[in-house]
mmCIF file with all atom_site columns, C-alpha atoms in Angstrom:
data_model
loop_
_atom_site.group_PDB
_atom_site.id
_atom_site.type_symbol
_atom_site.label_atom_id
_atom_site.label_alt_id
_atom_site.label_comp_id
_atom_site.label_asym_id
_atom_site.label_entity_id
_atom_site.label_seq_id
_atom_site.pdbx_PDB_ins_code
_atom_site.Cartn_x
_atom_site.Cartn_y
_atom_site.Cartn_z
_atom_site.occupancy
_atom_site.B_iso_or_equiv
_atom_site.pdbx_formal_charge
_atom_site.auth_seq_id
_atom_site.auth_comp_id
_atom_site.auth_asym_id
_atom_site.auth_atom_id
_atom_site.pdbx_PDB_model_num
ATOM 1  C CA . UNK F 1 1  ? -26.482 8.598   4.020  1.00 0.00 ? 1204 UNK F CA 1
ATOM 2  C CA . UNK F 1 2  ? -25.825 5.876   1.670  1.00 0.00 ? 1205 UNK F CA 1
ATOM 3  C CA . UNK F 1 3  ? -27.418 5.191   -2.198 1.00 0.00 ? 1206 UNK F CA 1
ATOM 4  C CA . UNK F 1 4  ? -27.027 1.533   -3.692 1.00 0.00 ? 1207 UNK F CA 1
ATOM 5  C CA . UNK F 1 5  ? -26.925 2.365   -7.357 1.00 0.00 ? 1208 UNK F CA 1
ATOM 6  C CA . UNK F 1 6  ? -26.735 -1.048  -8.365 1.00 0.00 ? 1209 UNK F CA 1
ATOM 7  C CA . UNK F 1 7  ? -26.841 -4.549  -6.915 1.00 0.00 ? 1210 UNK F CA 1
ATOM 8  C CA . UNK F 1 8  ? -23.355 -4.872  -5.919 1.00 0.00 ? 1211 UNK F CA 1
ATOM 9  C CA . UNK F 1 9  ? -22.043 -1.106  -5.605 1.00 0.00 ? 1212 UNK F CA 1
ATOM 10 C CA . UNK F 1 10 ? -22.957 1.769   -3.434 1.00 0.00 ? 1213 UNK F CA 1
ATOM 11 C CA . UNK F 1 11 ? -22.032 5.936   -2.674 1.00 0.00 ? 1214 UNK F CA 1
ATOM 12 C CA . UNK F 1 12 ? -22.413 7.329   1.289  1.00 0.00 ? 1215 UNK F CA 1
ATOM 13 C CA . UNK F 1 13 ? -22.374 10.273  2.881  1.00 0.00 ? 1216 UNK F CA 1
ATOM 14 C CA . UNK F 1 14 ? -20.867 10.533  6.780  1.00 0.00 ? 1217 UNK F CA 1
ATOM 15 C CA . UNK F 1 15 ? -20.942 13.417  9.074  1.00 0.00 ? 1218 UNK F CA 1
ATOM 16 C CA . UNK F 1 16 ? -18.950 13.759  12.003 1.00 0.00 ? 1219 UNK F CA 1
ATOM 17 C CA . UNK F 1 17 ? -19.350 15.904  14.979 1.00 0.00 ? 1220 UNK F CA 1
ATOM 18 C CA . UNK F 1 18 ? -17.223 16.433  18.372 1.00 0.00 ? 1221 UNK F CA 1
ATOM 19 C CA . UNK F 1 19 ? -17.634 18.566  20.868 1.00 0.00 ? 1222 UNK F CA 1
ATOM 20 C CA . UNK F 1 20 ? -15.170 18.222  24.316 1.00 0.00 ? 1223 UNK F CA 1
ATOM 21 C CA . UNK F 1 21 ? -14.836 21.589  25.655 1.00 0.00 ? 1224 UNK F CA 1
ATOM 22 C CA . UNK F 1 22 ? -14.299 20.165  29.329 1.00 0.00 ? 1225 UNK F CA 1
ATOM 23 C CA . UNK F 1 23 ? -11.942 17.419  27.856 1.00 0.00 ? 1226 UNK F CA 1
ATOM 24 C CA . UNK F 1 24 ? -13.519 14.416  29.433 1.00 0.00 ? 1227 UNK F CA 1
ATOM 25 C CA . UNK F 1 25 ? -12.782 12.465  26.037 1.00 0.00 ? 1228 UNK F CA 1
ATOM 26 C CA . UNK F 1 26 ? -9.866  14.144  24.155 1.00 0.00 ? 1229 UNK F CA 1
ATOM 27 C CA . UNK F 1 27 ? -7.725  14.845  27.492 1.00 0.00 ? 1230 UNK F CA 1
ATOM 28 C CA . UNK F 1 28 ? -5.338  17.267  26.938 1.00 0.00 ? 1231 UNK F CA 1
ATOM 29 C CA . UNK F 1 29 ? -5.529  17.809  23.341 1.00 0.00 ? 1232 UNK F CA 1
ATOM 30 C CA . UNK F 1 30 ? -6.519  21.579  22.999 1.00 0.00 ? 1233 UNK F CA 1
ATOM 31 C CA . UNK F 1 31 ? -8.416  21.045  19.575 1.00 0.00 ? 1234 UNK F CA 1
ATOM 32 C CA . UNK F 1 32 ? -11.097 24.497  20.676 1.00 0.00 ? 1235 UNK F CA 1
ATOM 33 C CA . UNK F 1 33 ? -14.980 24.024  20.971 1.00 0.00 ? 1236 UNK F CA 1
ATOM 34 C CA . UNK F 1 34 ? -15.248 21.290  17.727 1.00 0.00 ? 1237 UNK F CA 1
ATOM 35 C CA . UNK F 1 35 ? -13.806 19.181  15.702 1.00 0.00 ? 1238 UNK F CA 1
ATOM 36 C CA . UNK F 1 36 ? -16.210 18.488  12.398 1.00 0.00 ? 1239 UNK F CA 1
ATOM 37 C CA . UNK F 1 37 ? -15.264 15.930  9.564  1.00 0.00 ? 1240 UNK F CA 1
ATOM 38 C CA . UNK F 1 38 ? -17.036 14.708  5.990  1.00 0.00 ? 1241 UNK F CA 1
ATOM 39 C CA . UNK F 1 39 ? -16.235 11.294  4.123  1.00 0.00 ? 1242 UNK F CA 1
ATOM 40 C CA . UNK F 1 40 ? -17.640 11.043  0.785  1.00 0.00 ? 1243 UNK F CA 1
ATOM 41 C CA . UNK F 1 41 ? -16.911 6.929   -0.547 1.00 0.00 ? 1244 UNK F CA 1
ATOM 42 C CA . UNK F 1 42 ? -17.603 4.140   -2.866 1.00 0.00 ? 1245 UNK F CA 1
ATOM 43 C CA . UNK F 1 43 ? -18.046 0.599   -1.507 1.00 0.00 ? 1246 UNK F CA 1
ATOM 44 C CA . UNK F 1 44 ? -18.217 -2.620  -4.101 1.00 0.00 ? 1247 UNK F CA 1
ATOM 45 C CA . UNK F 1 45 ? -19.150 -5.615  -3.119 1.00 0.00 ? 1248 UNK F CA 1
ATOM 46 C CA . UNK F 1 46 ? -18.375 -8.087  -5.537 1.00 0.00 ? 1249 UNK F CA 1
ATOM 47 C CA . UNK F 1 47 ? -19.416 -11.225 -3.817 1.00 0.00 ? 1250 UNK F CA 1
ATOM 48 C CA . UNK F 1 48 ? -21.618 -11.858 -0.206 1.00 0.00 ? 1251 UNK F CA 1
ATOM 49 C CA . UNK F 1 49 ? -18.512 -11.767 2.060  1.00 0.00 ? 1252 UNK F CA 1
ATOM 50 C CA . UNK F 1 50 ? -15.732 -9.581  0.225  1.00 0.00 ? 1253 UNK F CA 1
ATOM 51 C CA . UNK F 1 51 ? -16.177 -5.563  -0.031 1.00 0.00 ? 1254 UNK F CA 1
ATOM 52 C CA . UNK F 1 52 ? -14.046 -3.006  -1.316 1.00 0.00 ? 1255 UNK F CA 1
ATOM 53 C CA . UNK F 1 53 ? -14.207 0.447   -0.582 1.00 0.00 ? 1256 UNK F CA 1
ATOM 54 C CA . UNK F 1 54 ? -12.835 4.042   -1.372 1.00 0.00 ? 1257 UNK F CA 1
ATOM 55 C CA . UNK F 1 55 ? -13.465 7.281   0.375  1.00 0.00 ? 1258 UNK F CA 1
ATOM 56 C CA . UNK F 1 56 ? -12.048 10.859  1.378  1.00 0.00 ? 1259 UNK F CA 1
ATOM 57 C CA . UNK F 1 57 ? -12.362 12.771  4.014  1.00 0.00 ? 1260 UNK F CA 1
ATOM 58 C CA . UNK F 1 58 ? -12.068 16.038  5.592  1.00 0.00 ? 1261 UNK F CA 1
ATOM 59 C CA . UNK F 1 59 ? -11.463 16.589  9.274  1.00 0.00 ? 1262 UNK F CA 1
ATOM 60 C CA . UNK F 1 60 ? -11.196 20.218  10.749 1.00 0.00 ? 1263 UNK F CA 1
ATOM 61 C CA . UNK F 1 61 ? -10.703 21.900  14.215 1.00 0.00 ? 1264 UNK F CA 1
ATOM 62 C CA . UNK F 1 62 ? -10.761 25.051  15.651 1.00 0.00 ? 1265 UNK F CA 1
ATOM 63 C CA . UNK F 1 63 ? -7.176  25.005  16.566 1.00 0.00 ? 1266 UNK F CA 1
ATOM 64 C CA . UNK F 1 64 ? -4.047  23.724  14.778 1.00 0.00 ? 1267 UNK F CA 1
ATOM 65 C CA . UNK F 1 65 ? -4.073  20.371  15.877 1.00 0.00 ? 1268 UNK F CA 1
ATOM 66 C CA . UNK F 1 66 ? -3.061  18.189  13.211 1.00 0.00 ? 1269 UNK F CA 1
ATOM 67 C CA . UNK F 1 67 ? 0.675   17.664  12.194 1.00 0.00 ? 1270 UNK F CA 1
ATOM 68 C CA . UNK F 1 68 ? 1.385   18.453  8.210  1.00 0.00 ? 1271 UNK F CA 1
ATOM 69 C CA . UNK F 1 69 ? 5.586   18.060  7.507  1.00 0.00 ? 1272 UNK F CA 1
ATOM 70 C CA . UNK F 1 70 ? 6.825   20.697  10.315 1.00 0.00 ? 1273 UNK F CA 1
ATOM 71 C CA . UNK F 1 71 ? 3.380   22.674  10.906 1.00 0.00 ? 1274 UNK F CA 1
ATOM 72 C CA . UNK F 1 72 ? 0.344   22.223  12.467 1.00 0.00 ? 1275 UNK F CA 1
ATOM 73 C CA . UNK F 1 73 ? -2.873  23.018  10.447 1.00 0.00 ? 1276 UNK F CA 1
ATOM 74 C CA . UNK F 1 74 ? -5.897  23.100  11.661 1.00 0.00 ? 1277 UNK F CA 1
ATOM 75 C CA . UNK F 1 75 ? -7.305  20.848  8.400  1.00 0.00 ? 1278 UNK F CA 1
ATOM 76 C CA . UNK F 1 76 ? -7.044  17.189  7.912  1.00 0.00 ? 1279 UNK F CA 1
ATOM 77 C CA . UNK F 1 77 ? -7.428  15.474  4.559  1.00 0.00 ? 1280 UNK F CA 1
ATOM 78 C CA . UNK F 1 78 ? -7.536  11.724  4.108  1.00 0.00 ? 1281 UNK F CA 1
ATOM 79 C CA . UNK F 1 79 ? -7.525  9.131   1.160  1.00 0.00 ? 1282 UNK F CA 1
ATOM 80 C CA . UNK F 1 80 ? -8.707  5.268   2.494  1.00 0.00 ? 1283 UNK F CA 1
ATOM 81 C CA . UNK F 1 81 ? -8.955  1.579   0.375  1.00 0.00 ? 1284 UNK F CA 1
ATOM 82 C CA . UNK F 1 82 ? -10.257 -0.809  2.640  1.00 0.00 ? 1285 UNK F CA 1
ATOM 83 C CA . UNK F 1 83 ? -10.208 -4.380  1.469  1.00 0.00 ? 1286 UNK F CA 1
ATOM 84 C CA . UNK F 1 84 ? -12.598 -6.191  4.049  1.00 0.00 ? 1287 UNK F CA 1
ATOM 85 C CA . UNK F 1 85 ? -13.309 -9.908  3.957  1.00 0.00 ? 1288 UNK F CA 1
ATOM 86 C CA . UNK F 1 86 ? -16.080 -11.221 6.560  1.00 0.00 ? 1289 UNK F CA 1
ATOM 87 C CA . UNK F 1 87 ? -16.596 -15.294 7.651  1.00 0.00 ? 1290 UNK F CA 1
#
């Protein structure tokens, strides 16, 4: 989902959904029956081909897949800036 709140600025709203219980995709990565993630973000676009954008996000498995210092946790969370220029 995404809401421009003005001209040159916008929130969104992404979902994400896996599901690989045979592996065909994910191999031999034992992550359980899902993996399930939400980014929440801010884009501003001050001019036609520059954007800038901000967003957090939350990944989580059934298993303890993801590496935090010397554990493995079965929660991901993420801070992104993107700086994209197009031409």
């Amino acid at each position: 989902a995404r809401y421009q709140y003005v001209k040159k600025s916008a929130v969104y709203l992404r979902g994400e959904y896996l599901s690989d219980p045979n592996g065909v995709i994910t191999g031999s990565l034992n992550f359980g029956e899902k993996v399930m993630g939400t980014t929440v973000g801010v884009e501003i676009k001050p001019y036609k081909n520059i954007s800038f954008s901000i967003e957090g996000r939350v990944l989580q498995s059934d298993n303890n897949i993801f590496k935090e210092g010397n554990y493995r946790v079965n929660q991901r969370y993420e801070g992104i800036f993107c700086f994209d220029i197009s031409f």
